[in-house]
XYZ file of C-alpha atoms in Angstrom:
435
model
C 0.000 0.000 0.000
C 2.892 2.352 0.719
C 4.123 2.031 -2.873
C 0.575 2.235 -4.157
C 0.065 5.602 -2.503
C 3.075 7.106 -4.280
C 1.969 5.957 -7.751
C -1.811 5.503 -7.683
C -4.382 8.271 -7.730
C -5.943 9.294 -4.409
C -9.366 8.414 -5.781
C -8.265 4.837 -6.356
C -7.040 4.621 -2.766
C -10.405 5.955 -1.578
C -12.128 3.294 -3.679
C -9.940 0.609 -2.122
C -10.842 1.874 1.352
C -14.575 1.873 0.526
C -14.416 -1.624 -1.001
C -12.524 -3.043 1.979
C -15.053 -1.455 4.340
C -17.946 -3.066 2.477
C -16.643 -6.472 1.446
C -14.192 -7.292 4.248
C -15.799 -5.520 7.217
C -19.435 -5.624 6.097
C -20.133 -1.867 6.461
C -21.933 0.261 3.870
C -20.840 3.589 5.337
C -18.166 5.155 7.551
C -18.801 6.758 10.913
C -17.511 10.231 11.775
C -13.725 10.572 11.226
C -13.149 6.896 10.365
C -12.349 7.434 6.682
C -10.152 10.468 7.431
C -8.160 8.630 10.125
C -7.682 5.656 7.764
C -6.508 7.898 4.910
C -4.051 9.702 7.197
C -2.417 6.547 8.570
C -2.152 5.138 5.024
C -0.165 8.288 4.192
C 2.255 7.078 6.897
C 1.497 9.962 9.264
C 1.068 9.723 13.047
C -2.576 9.810 14.130
C -4.404 10.292 17.457
C -7.996 9.018 17.348
C -10.278 10.216 20.128
C -13.568 8.426 19.635
C -16.261 7.715 22.244
C -17.099 4.078 22.953
C -19.126 2.734 20.061
C -17.670 5.249 17.608
C -15.806 2.525 15.703
C -12.178 2.966 16.788
C -10.991 -0.508 15.818
C -11.895 -0.062 12.135
C -9.486 2.911 12.038
C -6.532 0.519 12.278
C -7.969 -2.840 11.194
C -8.950 -1.624 7.727
C -5.582 0.025 6.932
C -3.858 -3.102 8.250
C -5.592 -5.125 5.531
C -4.601 -2.643 2.803
C -0.979 -2.102 3.910
C 2.114 -4.095 3.060
C 3.374 -5.995 6.076
C 2.243 -6.157 9.659
C 0.335 -3.755 11.894
C 1.427 -4.234 15.515
C -1.356 -3.499 18.009
C -0.466 -2.857 21.659
C -3.474 -3.510 23.895
C -3.590 -3.599 27.720
C -5.796 -6.606 28.417
C -4.979 -10.123 27.296
C -8.652 -11.095 27.529
C -9.599 -8.250 25.182
C -6.803 -9.213 22.759
C -8.031 -12.818 22.641
C -11.579 -11.653 21.922
C -10.436 -9.259 19.161
C -8.294 -11.879 17.416
C -11.140 -14.421 17.541
C -13.525 -11.838 16.096
C -11.121 -10.931 13.261
C -10.326 -14.488 12.271
C -13.870 -15.897 12.533
C -16.572 -13.283 12.530
C -15.836 -11.031 9.547
C -17.425 -11.593 6.122
C -13.837 -12.461 5.130
C -11.482 -13.721 7.843
C -8.553 -11.407 8.601
C -5.223 -13.078 9.490
C -4.478 -11.979 13.065
C -2.437 -13.395 15.949
C -1.307 -12.431 19.424
C 1.828 -12.878 21.488
C 1.768 -12.785 25.277
C 3.337 -14.524 28.235
C 0.415 -16.967 28.087
C 0.600 -17.848 24.378
C 1.197 -21.579 23.854
C 4.699 -22.489 22.624
C 3.291 -24.204 19.534
C 1.417 -21.041 18.571
C 4.460 -18.825 19.199
C 6.503 -21.012 16.809
C 3.810 -20.743 14.129
C 3.667 -16.938 14.481
C 7.464 -16.665 14.442
C 7.652 -18.832 11.308
C 5.099 -16.633 9.550
C 6.923 -13.420 10.503
C 10.125 -14.805 8.943
C 8.432 -15.311 5.566
C 9.381 -12.764 2.853
C 5.747 -11.583 2.932
C 4.015 -12.666 6.179
C 0.359 -13.686 5.959
C -0.458 -12.152 9.381
C -1.843 -8.626 9.005
C -2.488 -7.752 12.670
C -0.179 -8.819 15.494
C -1.546 -8.033 18.966
C 0.855 -7.766 21.910
C 0.582 -6.691 25.540
C 2.836 -3.805 26.631
C 4.480 -6.183 29.117
C 5.465 -8.535 26.269
C 6.887 -5.661 24.244
C 8.856 -4.358 27.234
C 10.249 -7.748 28.261
C 11.003 -9.491 24.951
C 14.253 -8.483 23.236
C 13.646 -11.212 20.627
C 10.331 -9.551 19.689
C 12.052 -6.171 19.237
C 14.733 -7.866 17.095
C 11.997 -9.440 14.971
C 10.296 -6.052 14.524
C 13.631 -4.540 13.459
C 14.012 -7.323 10.893
C 10.468 -6.733 9.593
C 11.188 -3.013 9.339
C 14.390 -3.602 7.345
C 12.342 -5.687 4.900
C 9.628 -3.009 4.599
C 7.159 -5.282 6.363
C 6.342 -3.155 9.435
C 3.303 -1.072 8.492
C 2.521 0.786 11.741
C 2.228 0.641 15.518
C -1.205 0.990 17.081
C -1.486 1.969 20.747
C -5.006 1.037 21.838
C -6.388 2.489 25.096
C -3.648 5.135 24.794
C -4.696 6.848 28.041
C -2.875 3.985 29.817
C 0.419 5.598 28.689
C 0.247 8.477 31.162
C -0.299 8.612 34.894
C -2.800 11.389 34.188
C -4.876 8.744 32.387
C -7.544 6.878 34.352
C -5.935 3.466 33.906
C -2.170 4.059 34.002
C 0.083 1.036 33.310
C 3.850 1.347 33.947
C 4.818 -0.787 30.910
C 2.689 1.429 28.661
C 4.876 4.326 29.750
C 7.843 2.699 27.956
C 6.154 2.751 24.546
C 7.871 6.019 23.608
C 10.826 3.753 22.876
C 9.066 2.618 19.688
C 9.581 6.012 17.999
C 13.245 5.965 19.033
C 13.789 2.502 17.525
C 11.490 2.976 14.514
C 11.368 6.719 13.720
C 9.854 6.200 10.249
C 7.090 3.795 11.287
C 3.777 5.634 11.804
C 1.992 5.430 15.150
C -1.762 5.476 15.692
C -2.920 6.157 19.267
C -6.561 5.505 20.168
C -8.707 6.154 23.212
C -12.391 6.612 23.951
C -11.917 9.139 26.709
C -9.217 11.723 27.338
C -9.265 15.311 28.608
C -6.743 17.697 26.952
C -4.178 17.172 29.718
C -4.115 13.432 28.925
C -3.915 13.992 25.137
C -0.902 16.305 25.543
C 0.832 13.882 27.883
C 0.244 10.868 25.588
C 1.619 12.732 22.544
C 4.718 13.703 24.503
C 5.387 10.209 25.914
C 4.801 8.439 22.576
C 6.943 11.085 20.824
C 4.239 11.936 18.275
C 4.048 15.745 18.730
C 2.740 16.375 15.203
C 0.095 13.634 15.222
C -3.145 14.541 13.446
C -5.947 14.474 16.029
C -9.401 13.197 15.103
C -11.902 14.035 17.821
C -15.671 13.677 18.130
C -18.322 15.363 20.232
C -18.655 13.830 23.679
C -22.375 14.525 23.757
C -24.251 11.265 23.152
C -27.705 12.777 22.716
C -29.599 9.455 22.796
C -28.331 8.557 26.291
C -30.012 9.729 29.494
C -28.162 9.878 32.817
C -29.274 9.389 36.421
C -27.959 8.488 39.885
C -29.847 6.458 42.507
C -28.951 6.252 46.187
C -27.866 2.646 46.711
C -28.885 0.611 49.758
C -25.854 0.172 52.025
C -26.417 -3.512 52.832
C -25.660 -5.916 49.966
C -28.862 -8.062 50.195
C -31.035 -4.925 50.135
C -28.945 -3.449 47.304
C -29.409 -6.621 45.222
C -33.170 -6.494 45.821
C -33.125 -2.797 44.864
C -31.271 -3.585 41.615
C -33.671 -6.393 40.707
C -36.677 -4.192 41.477
C -35.255 -1.381 39.298
C -34.622 -3.663 36.313
C -37.907 -5.584 36.543
C -40.050 -2.459 36.967
C -38.358 -0.438 34.197
C -37.547 -3.011 31.522
C -39.334 -5.998 30.043
C -37.589 -9.376 29.958
C -36.428 -9.068 26.356
C -34.571 -5.752 26.883
C -30.761 -5.921 26.679
C -28.614 -4.382 29.430
C -25.212 -4.351 31.146
C -24.631 -4.222 34.905
C -21.112 -3.122 35.922
C -19.774 -4.494 39.200
C -16.722 -3.758 41.346
C -15.254 -7.277 41.535
C -15.361 -10.555 39.612
C -17.133 -12.179 42.571
C -19.759 -9.448 42.673
C -20.411 -9.815 38.937
C -21.078 -13.541 39.481
C -23.252 -12.894 42.558
C -25.339 -10.253 40.763
C -25.784 -12.439 37.658
C -26.874 -15.424 39.771
C -29.258 -13.272 41.844
C -30.953 -11.882 38.727
C -31.006 -15.274 36.982
C -32.679 -16.920 39.983
C -35.454 -14.317 39.700
C -36.187 -14.921 36.041
C -33.869 -12.427 34.322
C -31.687 -14.002 31.625
C -28.385 -12.820 33.109
C -24.805 -14.100 32.908
C -21.407 -12.810 34.038
C -18.394 -11.767 31.977
C -14.975 -10.886 33.403
C -11.242 -11.151 32.770
C -10.885 -14.119 35.148
C -12.799 -16.423 32.817
C -11.209 -18.523 30.093
C -11.496 -17.096 26.589
C -13.789 -20.064 25.749
C -16.205 -19.159 28.567
C -16.211 -15.494 27.547
C -16.846 -16.509 23.944
C -19.842 -18.597 25.022
C -21.320 -15.638 26.918
C -20.654 -13.351 23.948
C -22.395 -15.723 21.552
C -25.348 -16.229 23.921
C -25.655 -12.441 24.229
C -25.393 -11.843 20.489
C -27.996 -14.582 19.877
C -30.378 -13.115 22.464
C -30.241 -16.063 24.885
C -28.621 -13.791 27.485
C -30.243 -10.381 27.993
C -28.193 -8.928 30.858
C -24.415 -9.203 31.172
C -22.873 -8.507 34.590
C -19.266 -7.403 34.082
C -16.386 -6.052 36.128
C -15.587 -2.351 35.935
C -11.922 -3.249 35.305
C -12.787 -5.262 32.211
C -13.247 -3.304 29.005
C -15.617 -5.596 27.183
C -14.791 -6.651 23.663
C -18.480 -7.017 22.956
C -19.977 -4.720 20.354
C -23.752 -5.000 20.658
C -25.721 -2.062 19.268
C -29.080 -2.568 21.029
C -28.029 -2.226 24.698
C -30.881 -0.204 26.224
C -29.390 0.356 29.675
C -26.050 0.361 31.480
C -26.293 0.185 35.270
C -23.331 0.696 37.581
C -24.045 -1.400 40.654
C -20.818 0.096 42.022
C -19.586 3.577 41.185
C -16.869 3.881 38.514
C -13.375 5.007 39.579
C -13.287 8.019 37.240
C -15.388 10.113 34.875
C -13.357 8.752 31.939
C -14.043 5.168 33.004
C -17.714 5.886 33.598
C -18.186 7.623 30.260
C -16.520 4.737 28.437
C -18.640 2.101 30.203
C -21.916 4.038 29.994
C -21.170 4.618 26.311
C -21.808 0.939 25.596
C -25.518 1.786 25.735
C -27.424 2.876 22.649
C -24.827 2.314 19.975
C -27.695 2.011 17.484
C -28.714 5.614 18.231
C -31.932 4.641 20.055
C -32.809 6.160 23.482
C -30.990 4.333 26.297
C -30.430 4.842 30.034
C -27.217 5.074 32.075
C -27.738 4.824 35.840
C -25.361 4.677 38.803
C -26.319 3.037 42.104
C -24.257 5.208 44.423
C -23.234 5.164 48.060
C -20.225 6.298 50.088
C -19.486 2.747 51.176
C -18.469 1.787 47.636
C -16.330 4.926 47.442
C -14.465 3.809 50.590
C -13.805 0.403 49.002
C -12.374 2.064 45.889
C -10.153 4.278 48.056
C -8.842 1.077 49.639
C -8.114 -0.387 46.189
C -6.314 2.809 45.118
C -4.094 2.685 48.213
C -3.152 -0.994 47.830
C 0.613 -1.439 47.389
C 1.475 -2.650 43.875
C 3.956 -2.070 41.064
C 3.954 1.504 39.784
C 1.486 2.722 42.417
C 3.483 5.765 43.513
C 2.190 8.542 45.743
C 1.715 10.700 42.637
C -0.297 7.964 40.870
C -2.460 7.460 43.953
C -3.032 11.209 44.093
C -4.199 11.271 40.463
C -6.594 8.362 41.090
C -7.966 10.014 44.245
C -8.538 13.249 42.337
C -10.435 11.351 39.620
C -12.534 9.558 42.236
C -13.382 12.941 43.810
C -14.685 14.149 40.444
C -16.792 10.995 40.148
C -18.213 11.617 43.641
C -18.924 15.215 42.660
C -20.875 13.998 39.617
C -22.929 11.577 41.732
C -23.614 13.883 44.690
C -24.460 17.051 42.746
C -28.257 17.169 42.755
C -28.516 20.479 40.880
C -26.207 20.496 37.848
C -27.009 18.970 34.467
C -25.235 15.611 34.381
C -24.805 15.724 30.594
C -23.213 19.179 30.839
C -20.886 17.924 33.596
C -19.690 14.981 31.472
C -19.202 16.946 28.249
C -17.386 19.838 29.963
C -15.093 17.377 31.772
C -13.669 16.509 28.347
C -13.136 20.158 27.478
C -16.181 20.656 25.255
C -19.090 23.036 25.786
C -22.749 22.126 26.172
C -25.824 24.291 26.748
C -27.986 22.920 29.565
C -31.146 23.854 27.644
C -30.234 21.144 25.114
C -30.407 18.408 27.771
C -34.205 18.355 27.372
C -34.882 16.334 30.532
C -32.442 13.554 29.603
C -30.812 13.621 33.039
C -32.511 13.231 36.419
C -31.361 16.650 37.682
C -32.861 18.492 34.704
C -36.094 16.495 35.058
C -36.324 17.531 38.730
C -35.691 21.201 37.912
C -38.486 21.185 35.332
C -40.794 19.198 37.640
C -40.405 21.818 40.346
């Protein structure tokens, strides 16, 4: 594709992009900024894609990967998410896309097969997913990438969930912080950074750390007009809170309505799913502690409509793309506005009206404070301070009974929003009008 761009007409490249979108990915149109981001990375320029959950971030690098010579290396933070993405690419597209992943848990037999393919003059693999830990720890992987680059077979680096790069991001990972090394080792290889949620401070920090100061930024409005937002005071005792959750779901939604319930821990996600299931709601749980086979089964049951409600951990960014989710409930408060916006944004991807509700109490906040203060790698005083500050903003959002919740969310990401345009789509604005 690199050679093609220097000799072929731009219109022909655009046609190739449109054909790949239709025949390989099964889409008739592009969403906002997708085509432009794809064109820019195919011109071998650095790109920063800021796209709310459900905006179609993955197409921005998966489509150019198919059209480019060589391999697109995707750095992603969660092994479980990588496994789900690779499975989806290989199996679930109209045409299967050759993809593989390397991690500390990849079977030796599979590693050998991947390695063998990468040594071919023209590898068949188009997308190679790696965890940041693997990239940081494996000198043989870096050597292989250098060899691919010498042969003109290294198309680009993709940094998914790019907010993890900086401690100002809501999910900082120390090994992500080392990814700036890629530009030092491969100055001519384009980088694409992607995230669903990042205030300006985070964007600036990510660009600096990844050494992509001139990256073209593609950003979308953070106002999801079809979503409505509310906060409910959660019962402090777990049995009462579970009964409250069940009562809320059963009185507001019929049995065939699709929803997600976010929970604080893997155990809680299982407990909530079992509680709802025992009372006639078709619920199941989905978290990073499950095997990829189990997660796949839940995904398929959800896609097929056998499961209506998925109970998932807050820490697990789900690789499920289901457009008709009518509600996202947080049974425990999110740790940050960024995290909340990303999780809530899984509702209403089809553009239909959908509800995002938090069950909030101070007890859950205390538990999260405890988690933030737990000693672990990279959890410095500064990092803890950043997380505490983000939690304070989340508390502020939940406890403010007067401000427009939509306005609060949009302004957090540095964009403006007129409260009049909320039109009763948050509980605070409904109360103001009611009174």
